[in-house]
XYZ file of C-alpha atoms in Angstrom:
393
model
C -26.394 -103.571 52.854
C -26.225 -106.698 50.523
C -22.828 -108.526 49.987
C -22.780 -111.701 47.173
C -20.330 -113.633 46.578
C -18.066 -113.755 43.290
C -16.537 -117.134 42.139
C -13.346 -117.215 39.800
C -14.005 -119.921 36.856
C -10.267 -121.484 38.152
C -10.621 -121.628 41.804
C -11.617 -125.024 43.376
C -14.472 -123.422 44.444
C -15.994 -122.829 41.134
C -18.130 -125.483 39.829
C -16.482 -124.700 36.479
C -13.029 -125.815 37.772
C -11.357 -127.734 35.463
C -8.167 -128.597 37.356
C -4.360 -127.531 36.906
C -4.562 -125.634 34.182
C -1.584 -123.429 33.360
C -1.610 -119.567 33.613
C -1.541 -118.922 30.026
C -4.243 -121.371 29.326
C -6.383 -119.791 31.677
C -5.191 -116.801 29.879
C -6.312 -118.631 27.228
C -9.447 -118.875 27.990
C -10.236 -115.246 29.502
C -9.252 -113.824 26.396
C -11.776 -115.939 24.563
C -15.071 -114.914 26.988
C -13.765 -111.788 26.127
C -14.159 -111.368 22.593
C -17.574 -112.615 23.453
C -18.119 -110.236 26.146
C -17.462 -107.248 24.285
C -19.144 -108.302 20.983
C -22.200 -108.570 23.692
C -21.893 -104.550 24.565
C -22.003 -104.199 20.939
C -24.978 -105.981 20.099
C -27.508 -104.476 22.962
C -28.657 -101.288 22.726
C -32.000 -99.735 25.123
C -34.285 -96.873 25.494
C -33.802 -94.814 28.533
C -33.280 -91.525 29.688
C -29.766 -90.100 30.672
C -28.550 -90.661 33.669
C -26.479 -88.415 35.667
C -24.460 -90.728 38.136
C -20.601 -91.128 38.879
C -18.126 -93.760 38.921
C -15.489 -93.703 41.915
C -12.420 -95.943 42.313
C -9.877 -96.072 44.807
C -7.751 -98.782 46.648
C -8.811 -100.261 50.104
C -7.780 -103.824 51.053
C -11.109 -104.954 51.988
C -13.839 -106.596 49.785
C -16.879 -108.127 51.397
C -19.019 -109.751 48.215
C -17.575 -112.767 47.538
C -17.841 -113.762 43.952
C -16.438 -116.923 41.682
C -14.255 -116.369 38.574
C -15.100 -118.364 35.305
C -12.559 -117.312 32.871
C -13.489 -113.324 32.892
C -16.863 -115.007 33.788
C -17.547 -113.851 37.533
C -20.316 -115.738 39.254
C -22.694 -115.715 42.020
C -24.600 -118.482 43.239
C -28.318 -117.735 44.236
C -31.417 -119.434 45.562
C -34.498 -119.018 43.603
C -38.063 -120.060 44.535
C -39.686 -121.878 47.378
C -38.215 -124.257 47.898
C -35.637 -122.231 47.069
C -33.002 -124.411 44.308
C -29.664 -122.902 43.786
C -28.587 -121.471 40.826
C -24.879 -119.871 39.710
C -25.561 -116.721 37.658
C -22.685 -115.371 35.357
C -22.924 -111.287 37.024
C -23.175 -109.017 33.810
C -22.471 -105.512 34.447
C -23.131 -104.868 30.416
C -26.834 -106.500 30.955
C -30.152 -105.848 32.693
C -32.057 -108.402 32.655
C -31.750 -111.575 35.652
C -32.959 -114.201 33.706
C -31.864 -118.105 34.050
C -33.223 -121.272 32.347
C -36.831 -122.189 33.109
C -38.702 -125.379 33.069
C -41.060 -126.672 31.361
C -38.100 -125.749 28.494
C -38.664 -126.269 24.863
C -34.685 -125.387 24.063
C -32.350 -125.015 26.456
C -28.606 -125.910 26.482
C -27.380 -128.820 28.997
C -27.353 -127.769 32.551
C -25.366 -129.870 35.021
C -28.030 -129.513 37.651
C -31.563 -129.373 37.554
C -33.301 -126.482 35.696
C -35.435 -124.498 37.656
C -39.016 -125.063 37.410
C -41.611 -122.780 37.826
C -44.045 -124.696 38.543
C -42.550 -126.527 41.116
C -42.257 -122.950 43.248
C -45.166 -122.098 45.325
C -43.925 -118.489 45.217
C -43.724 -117.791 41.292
C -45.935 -116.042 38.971
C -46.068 -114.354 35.876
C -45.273 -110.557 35.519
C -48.914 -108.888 35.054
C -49.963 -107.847 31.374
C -49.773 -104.542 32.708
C -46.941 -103.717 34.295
C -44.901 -101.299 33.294
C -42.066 -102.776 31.845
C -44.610 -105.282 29.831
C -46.677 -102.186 28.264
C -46.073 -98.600 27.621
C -43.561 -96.055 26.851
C -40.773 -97.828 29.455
C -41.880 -101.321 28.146
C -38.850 -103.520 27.875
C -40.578 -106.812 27.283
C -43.535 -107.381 24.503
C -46.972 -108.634 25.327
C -47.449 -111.326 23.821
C -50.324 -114.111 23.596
C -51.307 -112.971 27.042
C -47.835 -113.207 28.103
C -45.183 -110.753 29.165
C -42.339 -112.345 27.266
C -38.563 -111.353 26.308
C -36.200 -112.126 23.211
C -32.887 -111.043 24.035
C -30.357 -111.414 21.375
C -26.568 -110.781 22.139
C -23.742 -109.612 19.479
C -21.720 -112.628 20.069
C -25.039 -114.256 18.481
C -26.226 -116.226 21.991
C -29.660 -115.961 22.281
C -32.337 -116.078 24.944
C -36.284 -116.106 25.008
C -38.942 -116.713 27.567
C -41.583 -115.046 29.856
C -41.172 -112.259 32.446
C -41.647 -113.990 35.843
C -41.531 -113.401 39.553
C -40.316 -115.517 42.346
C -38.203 -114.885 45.915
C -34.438 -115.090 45.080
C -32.344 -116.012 47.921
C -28.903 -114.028 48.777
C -26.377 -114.418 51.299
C -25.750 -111.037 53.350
C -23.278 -109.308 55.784
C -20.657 -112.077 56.818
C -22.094 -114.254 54.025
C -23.799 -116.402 56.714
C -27.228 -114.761 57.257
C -29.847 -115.364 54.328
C -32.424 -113.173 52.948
C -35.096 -113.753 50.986
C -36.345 -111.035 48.508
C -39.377 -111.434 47.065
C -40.700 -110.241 43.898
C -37.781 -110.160 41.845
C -38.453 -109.511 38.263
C -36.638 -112.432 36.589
C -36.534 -114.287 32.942
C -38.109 -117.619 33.390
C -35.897 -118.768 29.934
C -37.507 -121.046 27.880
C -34.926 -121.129 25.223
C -31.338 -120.149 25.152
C -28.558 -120.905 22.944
C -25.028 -120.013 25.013
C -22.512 -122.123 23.342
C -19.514 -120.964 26.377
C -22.545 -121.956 28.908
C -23.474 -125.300 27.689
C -19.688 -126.161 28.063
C -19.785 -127.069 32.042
C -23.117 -126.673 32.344
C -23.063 -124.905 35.187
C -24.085 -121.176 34.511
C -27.845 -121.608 34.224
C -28.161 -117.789 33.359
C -27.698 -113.921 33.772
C -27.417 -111.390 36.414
C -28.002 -108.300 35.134
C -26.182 -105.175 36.826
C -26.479 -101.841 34.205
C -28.503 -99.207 34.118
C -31.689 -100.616 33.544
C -34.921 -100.962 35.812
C -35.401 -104.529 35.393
C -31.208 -105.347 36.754
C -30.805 -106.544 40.429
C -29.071 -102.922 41.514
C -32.408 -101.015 39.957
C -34.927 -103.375 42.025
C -33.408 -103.515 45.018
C -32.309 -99.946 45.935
C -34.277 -96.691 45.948
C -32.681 -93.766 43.505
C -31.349 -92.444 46.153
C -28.990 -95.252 47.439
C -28.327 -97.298 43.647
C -24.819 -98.040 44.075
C -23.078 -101.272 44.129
C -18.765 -102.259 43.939
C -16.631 -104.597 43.579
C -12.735 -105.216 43.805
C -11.018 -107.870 42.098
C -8.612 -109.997 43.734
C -5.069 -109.377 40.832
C -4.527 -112.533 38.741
C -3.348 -114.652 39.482
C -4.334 -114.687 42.922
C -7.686 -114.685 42.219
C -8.124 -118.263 41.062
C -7.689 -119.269 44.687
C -8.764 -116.219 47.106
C -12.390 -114.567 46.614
C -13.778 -111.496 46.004
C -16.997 -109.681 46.841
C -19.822 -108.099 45.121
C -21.223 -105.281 47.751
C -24.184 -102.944 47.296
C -25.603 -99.959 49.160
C -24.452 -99.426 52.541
C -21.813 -102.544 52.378
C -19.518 -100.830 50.447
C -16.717 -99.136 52.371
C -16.878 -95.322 52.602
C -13.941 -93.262 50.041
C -10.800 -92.451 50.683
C -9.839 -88.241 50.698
C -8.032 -88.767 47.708
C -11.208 -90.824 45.550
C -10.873 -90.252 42.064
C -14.275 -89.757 40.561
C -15.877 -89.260 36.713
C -19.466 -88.746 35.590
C -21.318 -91.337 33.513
C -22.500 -89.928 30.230
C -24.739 -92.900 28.974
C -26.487 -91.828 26.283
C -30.383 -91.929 25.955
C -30.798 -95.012 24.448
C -28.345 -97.349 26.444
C -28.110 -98.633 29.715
C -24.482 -99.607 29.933
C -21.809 -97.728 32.040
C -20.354 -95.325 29.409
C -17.236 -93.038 30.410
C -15.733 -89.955 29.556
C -12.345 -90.603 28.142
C -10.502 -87.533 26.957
C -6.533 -89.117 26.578
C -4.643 -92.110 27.744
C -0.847 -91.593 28.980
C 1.728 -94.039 28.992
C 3.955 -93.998 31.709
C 4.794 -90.078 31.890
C 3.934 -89.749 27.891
C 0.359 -88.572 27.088
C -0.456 -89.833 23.993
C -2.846 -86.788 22.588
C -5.742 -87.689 21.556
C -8.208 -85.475 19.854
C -11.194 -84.278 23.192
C -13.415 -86.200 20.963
C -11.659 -88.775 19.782
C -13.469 -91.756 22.663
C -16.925 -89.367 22.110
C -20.264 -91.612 21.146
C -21.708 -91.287 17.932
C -24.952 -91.009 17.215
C -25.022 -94.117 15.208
C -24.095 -95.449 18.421
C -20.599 -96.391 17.463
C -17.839 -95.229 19.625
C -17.333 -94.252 23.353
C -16.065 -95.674 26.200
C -17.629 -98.311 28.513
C -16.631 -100.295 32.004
C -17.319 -103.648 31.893
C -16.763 -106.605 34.435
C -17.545 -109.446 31.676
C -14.786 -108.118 29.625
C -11.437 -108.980 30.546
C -9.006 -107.117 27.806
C -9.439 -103.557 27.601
C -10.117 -102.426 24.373
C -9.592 -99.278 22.380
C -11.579 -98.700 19.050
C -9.536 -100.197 16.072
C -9.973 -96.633 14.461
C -8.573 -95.362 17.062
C -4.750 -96.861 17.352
C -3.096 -99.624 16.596
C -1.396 -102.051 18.926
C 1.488 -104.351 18.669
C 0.658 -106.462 21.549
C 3.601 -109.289 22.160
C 7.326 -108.702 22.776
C 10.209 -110.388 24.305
C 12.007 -109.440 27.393
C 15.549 -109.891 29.279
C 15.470 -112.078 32.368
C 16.477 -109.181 34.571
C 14.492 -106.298 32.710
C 11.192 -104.661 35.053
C 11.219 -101.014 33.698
C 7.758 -101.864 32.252
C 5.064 -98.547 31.517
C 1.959 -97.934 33.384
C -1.141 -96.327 31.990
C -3.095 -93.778 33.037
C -6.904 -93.154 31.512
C -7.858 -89.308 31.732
C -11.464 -89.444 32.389
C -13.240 -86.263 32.324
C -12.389 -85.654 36.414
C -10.370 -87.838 37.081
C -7.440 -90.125 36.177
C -7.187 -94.037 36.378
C -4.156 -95.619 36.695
C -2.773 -98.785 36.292
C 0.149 -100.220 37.424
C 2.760 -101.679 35.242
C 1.893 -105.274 36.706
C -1.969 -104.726 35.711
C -0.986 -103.416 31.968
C 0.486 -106.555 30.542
C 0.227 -110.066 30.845
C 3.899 -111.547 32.022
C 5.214 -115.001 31.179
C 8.185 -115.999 33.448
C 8.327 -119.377 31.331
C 9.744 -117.511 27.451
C 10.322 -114.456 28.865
C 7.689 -112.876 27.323
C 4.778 -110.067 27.797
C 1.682 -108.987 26.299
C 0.211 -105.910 26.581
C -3.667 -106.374 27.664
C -5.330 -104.126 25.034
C -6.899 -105.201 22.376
C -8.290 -103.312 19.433
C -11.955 -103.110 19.555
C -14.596 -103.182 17.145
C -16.139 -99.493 17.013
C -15.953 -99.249 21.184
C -13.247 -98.561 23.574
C -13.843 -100.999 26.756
C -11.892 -100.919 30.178
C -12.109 -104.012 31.218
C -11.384 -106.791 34.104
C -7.517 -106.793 33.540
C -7.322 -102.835 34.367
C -9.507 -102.837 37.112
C -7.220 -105.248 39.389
C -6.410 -104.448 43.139
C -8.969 -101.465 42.305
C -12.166 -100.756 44.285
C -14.761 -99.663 41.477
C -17.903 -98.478 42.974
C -20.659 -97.381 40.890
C -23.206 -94.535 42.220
C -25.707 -94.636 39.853
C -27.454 -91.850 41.875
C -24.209 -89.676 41.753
């Protein structure tokens, strides 16, 4: 199995610390790279065929793939070429492709560390004019000039370009001592890339794509057969100090008796992680929405997605409305849980998960936020929850 490790933006491990900030301006600041996140999921759509996998979650107390949190930005640092230079990699479970910036570069946003350079690794090459994903039905990149190349353009309006490479990418596995190098990995050498929230620190030199497509890291690495990968965040926060882990294949622990499980129902032409969602409850009072109400549409408005790179869940604006910020007493705790009713199974999350407390004004804010066409669980929910995706199912 393969374990990586997560950062969180505000530990002092993250190479985007930026100090003592308070909990509400890291707040702050999650909320932010959300709105970002989810206009992402918006913008990005693919051609695929449906796949018939499952999403389990349940709670163990182990996590083995240690990642960094950026905001809701979770990273993983990586080696890439030979010599191998390390790179940290913002992990996108909305995107596919790995990509990160490339030199020579014609346009690319300041990096705090060198910019990987092809041509200084013995080990990369260009993906072939005909491969797969460069021509043909599956194609996901254009040939172009010779060239397999990519223009990816996210709805938050960052953009990315270059040319579909290859090179060895270096992980950290098992106890996160022991190093293996992969070869081959299908990769965006970026030659241009405008990421205003990257160019900030610096430090996140690019993407590493988890969804459903062939070109992500899950897709190359693992047969059909054994696609899975999980992760369990450490609850805000907590997690701006303590780690948590990114595990794939036969890393991830085995499930509980009492797993909770629901089918993904990704539609043809996407390759993100699209749910189910029949009703929401809060506390013991379902709410009673229509069995279609979180359906897609075949405009591709609508549904229901999981996403890591969000933090605030979202439910479509025409959908409900939310008032979001109250006041509490000092000695009041009798605050609701929520339960998602995913076709079978439920998800719930505990009263400390739903809302965002302040201890300071005595205040709370529920973390939902009304989304633009889409409902989203994101980061927030899935706290002190192992998620494990088996793209297989």
């Amino acid at each position: 199995g393969l374990s990586l490790k997560i950062i969180p933006r505000d530990s002092p491990e993250s190479p985007l610390y930026a100090g003592n900030l308070t909990q509400l301006e890291s707040i702050e600041r999650f909320i932010k790279s959300s709105e970002a996140g989810s206009q992402y999921i918006l913008g990005t759509k693919s051609t695929t065929t449906t796949t018939n996998s499952t999403l389990l979650s349940y709670q163990p107390e182990n996590i083995r793939l240690r990642l960094l949190l950026e905001g809701v930005k979770f990273l993983v640092q990586v080696g890439i070429g030979t010599p191998e230079k390390q790179m940290f990699l913002f992990v996108d479970t909305g995107g596919g492709l790995i990509w990160t910036q490339c030199e020579p570069c014609t346009n690319c946003y300041p990096q705090a560390y060198p910019i990987y350079d092809s041509t200084a690794s013995i080990s990369y090459r260009k993906l072939p004019c005909n491969h797969p994903l460069c021509q043909g039905d599956s194609a996901l990149y254009q040939f172009v000039d010779g060239e397999c190349v990519y223009h990816y353009e996210y709805g938050s309006g960052e953009t990315t370009k270059g040319i579909a490479s290859l090179d060895t990418f270096e992980l950290l596995v098992g106890d996160q001592t022991t190093t293996e190098f992969i070869p081959d990995i299908i990769f965006g050498c970026s030659k241009e890339s405008h990421f205003p929230q990257f160019a900030q620190n610096g430090v996140i030199s690019g993407i590493l794509g988890l969804n459903l497509s062939p070109d992500s890291l899950v897709s190359q690495l693992f047969d059909d057969e054994d696609r899975r990968f999980s992760h369990c965040f450490v609850p805000f926060p907590d997690a701006m100090m303590s780690p948590s882990f990114l595990k794939f294949g036969n890393d991830i622990p085995p499930p509980p008796a009492n797993i909770q499980t629901t089918p993904f129902v990704t539609p043809p032409w996407s390759f993100h992680y699209h749910l189910n969602l029949l009703d929401i409850s809060v506390s013991s009072h379902r709410i009673g929405f229509r069995p279609d109400t979180f359906k897609i549409k075949q405009d591709g408005s609508g549904g229901c997605t999981i996403d890591s790179g969000t933090l605030i869940t979202q439910i479509d604006q025409n959908t409900v409305g939310i008032d979001a910020f109250s006041v509490y007493p000092p000695d009041f705790g009798d605050f609701a849980t929520m339960t998602y009713h995913f076709e079978g199974g439920d998800y719930f999350v505990d009263s400390m998960y739903v809302n965002y407390y302040s201890d300071i004004g005595y205040y709370f804010c529920v973390s939902v936020r009304e989304g633009n066409g889409q409902s989203i669980l994101g980061a927030w929910h899935q706290q002190n929850m192992r998620i494990t995706y088996d793209i297989h199912g």
